[in-house]
Coordinates of C-alpha atoms in Angstrom, one line a residue:
X19 CA 117.5 88.2 24.4
X20 CA 120.3 87.3 22.0
X21 CA 123.6 88.9 22.3
X22 CA 123.4 89.8 18.6
X23 CA 120.5 92.2 19.4
X24 CA 122.0 94.0 22.4
X25 CA 123.5 97.5 22.2
X26 CA 126.4 99.1 24.1
X27 CA 124.2 101.9 25.4
X28 CA 123.5 102.5 29.0
X29 CA 120.1 101.7 30.6
X30 CA 117.2 103.9 29.9
X31 CA 116.6 105.4 33.4
X32 CA 112.8 105.6 33.1
X33 CA 112.5 102.1 31.9
X34 CA 114.9 100.7 34.5
X35 CA 113.0 102.6 37.2
X36 CA 109.9 100.5 36.4
X37 CA 111.7 97.1 36.8
X38 CA 110.9 96.8 40.6
X39 CA 107.2 97.2 39.9
X40 CA 106.7 93.5 39.4
X41 CA 108.2 92.7 42.7
X42 CA 106.1 95.3 44.5
X43 CA 102.9 93.9 43.1
X44 CA 103.8 90.5 44.5
X45 CA 104.7 91.9 47.9
X46 CA 101.5 93.9 48.0
X47 CA 99.5 90.7 47.1
X48 CA 101.1 89.0 50.2
X49 CA 103.0 86.4 48.2
X50 CA 106.4 87.7 49.1
X51 CA 107.8 89.3 52.2
X52 CA 110.3 91.5 50.5
X53 CA 113.3 91.7 48.2
X54 CA 116.7 93.3 47.7
X55 CA 118.0 93.7 44.1
X56 CA 121.2 95.1 42.8
X57 CA 122.2 95.8 39.2
X58 CA 125.8 96.5 38.3
X59 CA 127.0 97.5 34.8
X60 CA 130.3 98.7 33.3
X61 CA 131.9 99.5 36.6
X62 CA 129.1 100.9 38.6
X63 CA 126.0 100.0 40.5
X64 CA 123.2 101.4 38.5
X65 CA 120.3 100.4 40.7
X66 CA 119.6 99.0 44.1
X67 CA 116.2 98.4 45.6
X68 CA 115.0 97.3 49.1
X69 CA 111.3 96.5 49.1
X70 CA 108.9 95.0 51.6
X71 CA 109.9 93.6 55.0
X72 CA 112.8 91.5 56.2
X73 CA 110.7 90.4 59.1
X74 CA 106.9 90.5 58.9
X75 CA 106.4 89.8 62.6
X76 CA 108.4 92.9 63.7
X77 CA 107.8 95.0 60.7
X78 CA 111.6 95.5 60.1
X79 CA 112.1 96.7 56.4
X80 CA 114.4 95.2 53.8
X81 CA 117.6 97.2 53.5
X82 CA 120.5 97.1 51.2
X83 CA 122.7 95.4 53.9
X84 CA 120.1 92.8 54.8
X85 CA 121.5 89.4 55.4
X86 CA 120.1 86.5 53.3
X87 CA 120.4 82.8 53.4
X88 CA 121.6 82.4 49.8
X89 CA 121.2 78.6 49.6
X90 CA 122.7 77.2 46.4
X91 CA 124.3 80.5 45.5
X92 CA 126.9 79.0 47.8
X93 CA 127.9 76.4 45.2
X94 CA 129.8 78.7 42.8
X95 CA 131.9 79.9 45.7
X96 CA 132.8 76.4 46.7
X97 CA 133.5 75.5 43.1
X98 CA 135.9 78.5 42.9
X99 CA 137.7 77.2 46.0
X100 CA 138.1 73.8 44.4
X101 CA 139.5 75.3 41.2
X102 CA 142.0 77.4 43.3
X103 CA 143.4 74.0 44.5
X104 CA 143.4 72.8 40.8
X105 CA 145.5 75.8 39.9
X106 CA 147.9 75.0 42.7
X107 CA 148.3 71.4 41.5
X108 CA 146.7 70.0 44.6
X109 CA 144.0 68.1 42.6
X110 CA 142.9 67.4 39.0
X111 CA 139.5 67.1 37.5
X112 CA 139.8 63.4 36.8
X113 CA 141.1 62.5 40.3
X114 CA 139.0 59.9 42.0
X115 CA 137.7 61.4 45.2
X116 CA 138.6 58.3 47.1
X117 CA 142.1 59.7 47.1
X118 CA 140.9 61.9 50.0
X119 CA 137.5 60.4 50.9
X120 CA 137.9 56.6 51.2
X121 CA 134.4 56.5 52.4
X122 CA 133.3 56.5 48.8
X123 CA 135.2 53.4 47.7
X124 CA 133.2 50.5 46.3
X125 CA 129.9 52.5 45.9
X126 CA 126.7 50.7 44.8
X127 CA 124.3 52.1 42.1
X128 CA 120.6 51.6 42.2
X129 CA 119.4 49.4 39.3
X130 CA 116.5 51.9 39.1
X131 CA 116.8 55.4 40.5
X132 CA 113.3 55.1 41.9
X133 CA 113.5 51.5 42.9
X134 CA 114.3 49.4 46.0
X135 CA 117.4 50.3 48.0
X136 CA 118.7 46.7 48.0
X137 CA 118.5 46.4 44.2
X138 CA 122.0 47.6 43.2
X139 CA 125.1 46.8 41.3
X140 CA 128.7 47.9 41.8
X141 CA 129.6 51.4 40.5
X142 CA 131.6 51.0 37.3
X143 CA 134.2 53.6 38.5
X144 CA 134.9 55.9 41.3
X145 CA 133.4 59.4 41.5
X146 CA 135.8 62.1 40.2
X147 CA 136.3 65.8 41.1
X148 CA 134.7 66.7 37.8
X149 CA 131.7 64.5 38.5
X150 CA 131.1 66.5 41.7
X151 CA 131.5 69.9 40.0
X152 CA 129.0 69.0 37.3
X153 CA 126.5 67.1 39.5
X154 CA 127.2 63.9 37.5
X155 CA 128.4 61.9 40.5
X156 CA 125.3 59.8 41.1
X157 CA 124.8 61.4 44.5
X158 CA 121.4 63.0 45.2
X159 CA 119.3 65.3 47.4
X160 CA 116.2 63.8 49.0
X161 CA 114.1 66.7 47.6
X162 CA 115.5 66.1 44.0
X163 CA 114.8 62.4 44.1
X164 CA 111.7 60.2 43.9
X165 CA 111.1 56.8 45.6
X166 CA 112.9 55.0 48.5
X167 CA 116.2 56.8 47.9
X168 CA 114.6 60.2 48.6
X169 CA 113.4 59.0 52.1
X170 CA 116.8 57.3 52.7
X171 CA 118.5 60.6 52.4
X172 CA 116.2 62.1 55.0
X173 CA 116.8 59.2 57.4
X174 CA 120.6 59.2 57.0
X175 CA 121.3 62.9 56.8
X176 CA 118.4 64.6 58.6
X177 CA 116.8 67.9 57.8
X178 CA 118.6 69.4 54.8
X179 CA 118.1 72.9 56.2
X180 CA 119.5 72.1 59.7
X181 CA 122.3 69.5 59.5
X182 CA 123.9 69.1 62.9
X183 CA 126.7 66.6 62.3
X184 CA 130.3 67.3 61.6
X185 CA 131.9 66.8 58.2
X186 CA 133.4 63.3 58.7
X187 CA 130.3 61.8 60.2
X188 CA 128.2 63.4 57.5
X189 CA 130.4 62.1 54.7
X190 CA 130.3 58.6 56.1
X191 CA 126.5 58.7 56.3
X192 CA 126.2 60.0 52.7
X193 CA 128.6 57.3 51.4
X194 CA 126.5 54.6 53.0
X195 CA 123.7 55.4 50.5
X196 CA 123.6 53.9 47.0
X197 CA 124.1 56.2 44.0
X198 CA 121.1 57.0 41.9
X199 CA 123.1 56.8 38.7
X200 CA 126.6 55.6 37.7
X201 CA 129.2 58.3 38.0
X202 CA 129.3 60.5 34.8
X203 CA 126.0 59.3 33.4
X204 CA 123.7 62.3 33.9
X205 CA 123.2 65.5 35.8
X206 CA 121.3 64.8 39.1
X207 CA 121.2 67.7 41.5
X208 CA 122.8 66.6 44.8
X209 CA 125.0 67.1 47.9
X210 CA 128.0 66.9 45.5
X211 CA 129.1 70.5 46.3
X212 CA 128.9 69.8 50.1
X213 CA 131.3 66.9 49.4
X214 CA 133.6 69.3 47.5
X215 CA 133.7 71.7 50.4
X216 CA 134.8 69.0 52.8
X217 CA 137.3 67.7 50.3
X218 CA 138.8 71.2 50.1
X219 CA 139.2 71.1 53.9
X220 CA 140.9 67.7 53.7
X221 CA 143.2 68.6 50.9
X222 CA 144.2 72.0 52.3
X223 CA 144.5 70.5 55.8
X224 CA 142.3 73.2 57.3
X225 CA 138.6 73.8 58.1
X226 CA 136.6 74.5 54.9
X227 CA 135.2 77.7 56.4
X228 CA 138.7 78.8 57.3
X229 CA 139.8 78.2 53.7
X230 CA 137.0 80.4 52.4
X231 CA 137.7 83.1 54.9
X232 CA 141.4 83.3 54.2
X233 CA 141.4 82.6 50.4
X234 CA 138.2 84.2 49.2
X235 CA 136.1 86.3 51.6
X236 CA 138.9 88.3 53.3
X237 CA 140.8 89.0 50.0
X238 CA 137.5 90.2 48.3
X239 CA 136.3 92.2 51.4
X240 CA 133.2 90.0 51.8
X241 CA 132.7 91.0 55.4
X242 CA 129.1 89.8 55.8
X243 CA 129.4 86.3 54.3
X244 CA 129.6 83.4 56.6
X245 CA 127.9 80.1 57.6
X246 CA 126.1 81.6 60.6
X247 CA 124.8 84.9 61.8
X248 CA 126.6 86.4 64.7
X249 CA 124.4 87.7 67.5
X250 CA 125.3 91.3 66.7
X251 CA 124.1 91.0 63.1
X252 CA 120.8 89.0 63.7
X253 CA 118.6 92.1 63.5
X254 CA 119.8 92.6 59.9
X255 CA 118.8 89.1 58.8
X256 CA 115.8 88.4 56.6
X257 CA 113.4 85.7 57.8
X258 CA 112.9 82.8 55.4
X259 CA 109.2 82.2 54.7
X260 CA 107.2 79.4 53.2
X261 CA 103.8 80.1 51.7
X262 CA 100.8 78.0 52.9
X263 CA 99.2 76.5 49.9
X264 CA 95.7 76.6 51.4
X265 CA 95.7 80.0 53.1
X266 CA 98.4 81.9 51.3
X267 CA 100.0 82.9 54.7
X268 CA 103.7 83.4 54.8
X269 CA 105.0 81.2 57.7
X270 CA 108.6 81.4 59.1
X271 CA 110.9 78.5 58.4
X272 CA 112.8 77.5 61.5
X273 CA 116.6 77.6 61.4
X274 CA 119.0 76.8 64.2
X275 CA 120.9 79.9 65.4
X276 CA 124.6 79.5 66.3
X277 CA 126.8 81.7 68.5
X278 CA 129.9 80.4 66.8
X279 CA 130.6 78.6 63.5
X280 CA 128.5 75.4 63.2
X281 CA 130.0 71.9 62.8
X282 CA 128.4 71.6 59.4
X283 CA 129.6 74.4 57.0
X284 CA 128.1 73.0 53.9
X285 CA 129.6 74.2 50.6
X286 CA 126.3 73.3 48.8
X287 CA 124.0 75.8 50.4
X288 CA 124.8 77.0 53.9
X289 CA 126.2 80.5 53.3
X290 CA 124.6 83.8 54.4
X291 CA 125.5 86.9 52.5
X292 CA 124.4 90.4 51.3
X293 CA 123.9 91.8 47.8
X294 CA 127.1 93.9 48.0
X295 CA 129.2 91.0 49.3
X296 CA 128.0 88.7 46.5
X297 CA 128.6 91.4 44.0
X298 CA 132.3 91.3 44.8
X299 CA 132.4 87.6 44.1
X300 CA 130.4 87.9 40.9
X301 CA 132.6 90.8 39.7
X302 CA 135.6 88.6 40.2
X303 CA 134.2 85.9 37.9
X304 CA 132.9 88.4 35.3
X305 CA 136.4 89.9 35.1
X306 CA 137.8 86.4 34.7
X307 CA 139.3 85.9 38.1
X308 CA 140.4 89.3 39.3
X309 CA 138.6 92.3 40.9
X310 CA 140.0 95.5 42.4
X311 CA 143.6 94.3 42.1
X312 CA 142.9 90.9 43.8
X313 CA 143.3 87.8 41.6
X314 CA 141.8 84.6 42.8
X315 CA 141.7 82.5 39.6
X316 CA 143.4 82.6 36.2
X317 CA 141.3 83.7 33.3
X318 CA 141.4 80.3 31.6
X319 CA 140.1 78.7 34.8
X320 CA 137.1 81.0 34.9
X321 CA 136.5 80.2 31.3
X322 CA 136.4 76.5 32.2
X323 CA 133.8 77.2 34.9
X324 CA 131.5 78.9 32.4
X325 CA 131.9 76.4 29.6
X326 CA 129.2 73.8 29.2
X327 CA 130.3 70.2 30.0
X328 CA 126.9 68.4 29.7
X329 CA 126.4 66.3 26.6
X330 CA 123.4 66.9 24.3
X331 CA 121.8 63.7 25.7
X332 CA 122.4 64.8 29.3
X333 CA 120.7 68.2 28.5
X334 CA 117.6 66.4 27.3
X335 CA 116.7 65.3 30.9
X336 CA 114.5 67.5 33.0
X337 CA 115.7 69.3 36.1
X338 CA 113.4 70.1 38.9
X339 CA 110.6 68.8 36.7
X340 CA 111.3 71.4 34.0
X341 CA 113.1 71.4 30.6
X342 CA 115.8 73.4 32.3
X343 CA 118.6 72.7 29.8
X344 CA 116.6 73.8 26.7
X345 CA 118.7 76.9 26.2
X346 CA 121.6 76.4 28.7
X347 CA 124.3 74.1 29.9
X348 CA 126.4 73.5 33.0
X349 CA 130.1 74.0 33.5
X350 CA 132.2 73.6 36.6
X351 CA 129.7 74.9 39.2
X352 CA 127.9 77.4 37.0
X353 CA 125.1 77.2 34.5
X354 CA 125.7 79.1 31.2
X355 CA 123.3 80.3 28.6
X356 CA 123.9 78.6 25.2
X357 CA 120.9 79.7 23.2
X358 CA 119.2 82.9 24.5
X359 CA 116.1 82.3 22.3
X360 CA 115.5 78.9 23.7
X361 CA 116.2 80.1 27.2
X362 CA 113.8 83.1 26.9
X363 CA 110.8 81.1 28.3
X364 CA 112.6 80.8 31.6
X365 CA 114.9 83.8 32.0
X366 CA 116.6 86.7 30.1
X367 CA 120.3 86.9 29.3
X368 CA 122.9 87.0 26.5
X369 CA 124.8 84.0 25.2
X370 CA 127.5 83.2 27.6
X371 CA 125.7 84.6 30.7
X372 CA 126.4 82.5 33.8
X373 CA 125.3 82.0 37.4
X374 CA 123.3 79.7 39.7
X375 CA 120.2 80.2 41.8
X376 CA 119.2 79.2 45.3
X377 CA 116.3 77.3 46.8
X378 CA 115.0 80.3 48.8
X379 CA 114.4 82.2 45.5
X380 CA 117.8 83.9 45.4
X381 CA 119.4 84.4 42.0
X382 CA 122.3 86.1 40.3
X383 CA 123.7 86.3 36.8
X384 CA 126.8 87.7 35.2
X385 CA 126.5 88.7 31.5
X386 CA 129.9 89.2 29.8
X387 CA 128.3 90.5 26.6
X388 CA 126.6 93.3 28.5
X389 CA 129.2 93.8 31.2
X390 CA 126.3 93.3 33.5
X391 CA 125.6 91.6 36.9
X392 CA 122.1 91.2 38.4
X393 CA 121.5 90.1 42.0
X394 CA 118.1 89.2 43.3
X395 CA 117.6 88.2 46.9
X396 CA 114.3 87.0 48.5
X397 CA 113.6 84.5 51.2
X398 CA 110.8 82.3 49.9
X399 CA 111.4 78.6 50.6
X400 CA 110.1 75.8 48.6
X401 CA 109.4 72.5 50.3
X402 CA 112.6 70.6 50.7
X403 CA 111.5 67.3 52.1
X404 CA 111.8 64.0 50.3
X405 CA 110.3 63.9 46.8
X406 CA 109.6 67.7 47.0
X407 CA 110.4 68.2 43.3
X408 CA 107.8 65.6 42.3
X409 CA 105.1 67.8 44.0
X410 CA 106.3 71.2 42.7
X411 CA 103.9 71.1 39.7
X412 CA 100.9 70.9 42.0
X413 CA 101.6 74.3 43.6
X414 CA 99.0 76.9 42.8
X415 CA 100.9 79.8 44.5
X416 CA 103.7 80.8 42.2
X417 CA 103.6 84.6 42.5
X418 CA 106.9 84.8 44.5
X419 CA 108.7 82.7 41.9
X420 CA 107.1 84.3 38.8
X421 CA 108.3 87.7 39.9
X422 CA 111.9 86.9 39.0
X423 CA 111.5 86.3 35.3
X424 CA 109.3 89.4 35.0
X425 CA 112.0 91.5 36.8
X426 CA 114.8 90.0 34.6
X427 CA 112.9 90.9 31.4
X428 CA 112.2 94.4 32.6
X429 CA 115.9 94.9 33.3
X430 CA 117.0 93.6 29.9
X431 CA 114.2 95.6 28.3
X432 CA 115.6 98.8 29.7
X433 CA 118.9 98.3 27.8
X434 CA 118.9 100.6 24.9
X435 CA 115.2 101.3 25.3

């Protein structure tokens, strides 16, 4: 939906009321346990829904304050923390990360990203802060890679969902692996934002979690956002499910439970949050750094976050096996819609809309042209083992994932209807 075609009118209530129908049909079909959605526009929450169950085994229903593992929706928060240090003059985008992370000196690059691990050449330059923010560092995820390097990530770092090491040990293990591409060459989804989080801790001389608590969560009043679920809140947590390809059954995905903050507080995908908590962060970005009298970033810094930095050539590469960049680009931790018509095959939004999704089906988007924020929270995990992306196209059970674009289009269709 192009921003030239939108109107300043409010939602049509009858049309908006039908938006959750797509989700309910998927829940009723047994492809999705449940969902919480929230739509904010022009200063008010215009719709919230809580459908299905947060726990199929106990029958506990989804509720507005249900806690979700938001996966890579963590990344924009970590990126904002990095840019707060940028504004303070503590770092610059072109700084080599070896200034704080000497583990990453003298990195090797695979001659072929899918080739043997011992076929490498010296990296032409060090990784920079901007490389990490834009996923052009050459680092990887096991699930986003193919070939020996995918399995090397699993061996060196363990289960991506349950990392048990501390930051320093983990950084050393990551730095022992060769880069898939030379720094700056191309977007390759990776642990880059986890590295950024631990760099924030080293630069600020405090635990990364403590930085987020003191500098972002507490100022914004994000009282339910953390890297673990305290015992007293566990009954509010939604279970993450993975659908069995053969039977269609939704099976729980096991996560370690912690009674205190874990050693690994990963800035790439470890946060747990709620729809209302994340709304506060999204409103801050939509309002260019300030919300409810609290300013975290300057307007020009938020503009940098939401400005595409990928070249035309870099956007020609697929992402997660799809032509993801056909109508959008990537800034400093956020994707941004550049061409709504080319993006329409995948999602709805005006030119300039920004956000970033998560591997458990979570998604959010801020649309400045419409003064609109949409938050969509489910717990439907894709396979995240080595080479998982290479097998995504073989999945026959896509109902839980196809519900999102249907919901998006229904919401945008209710504007001025």
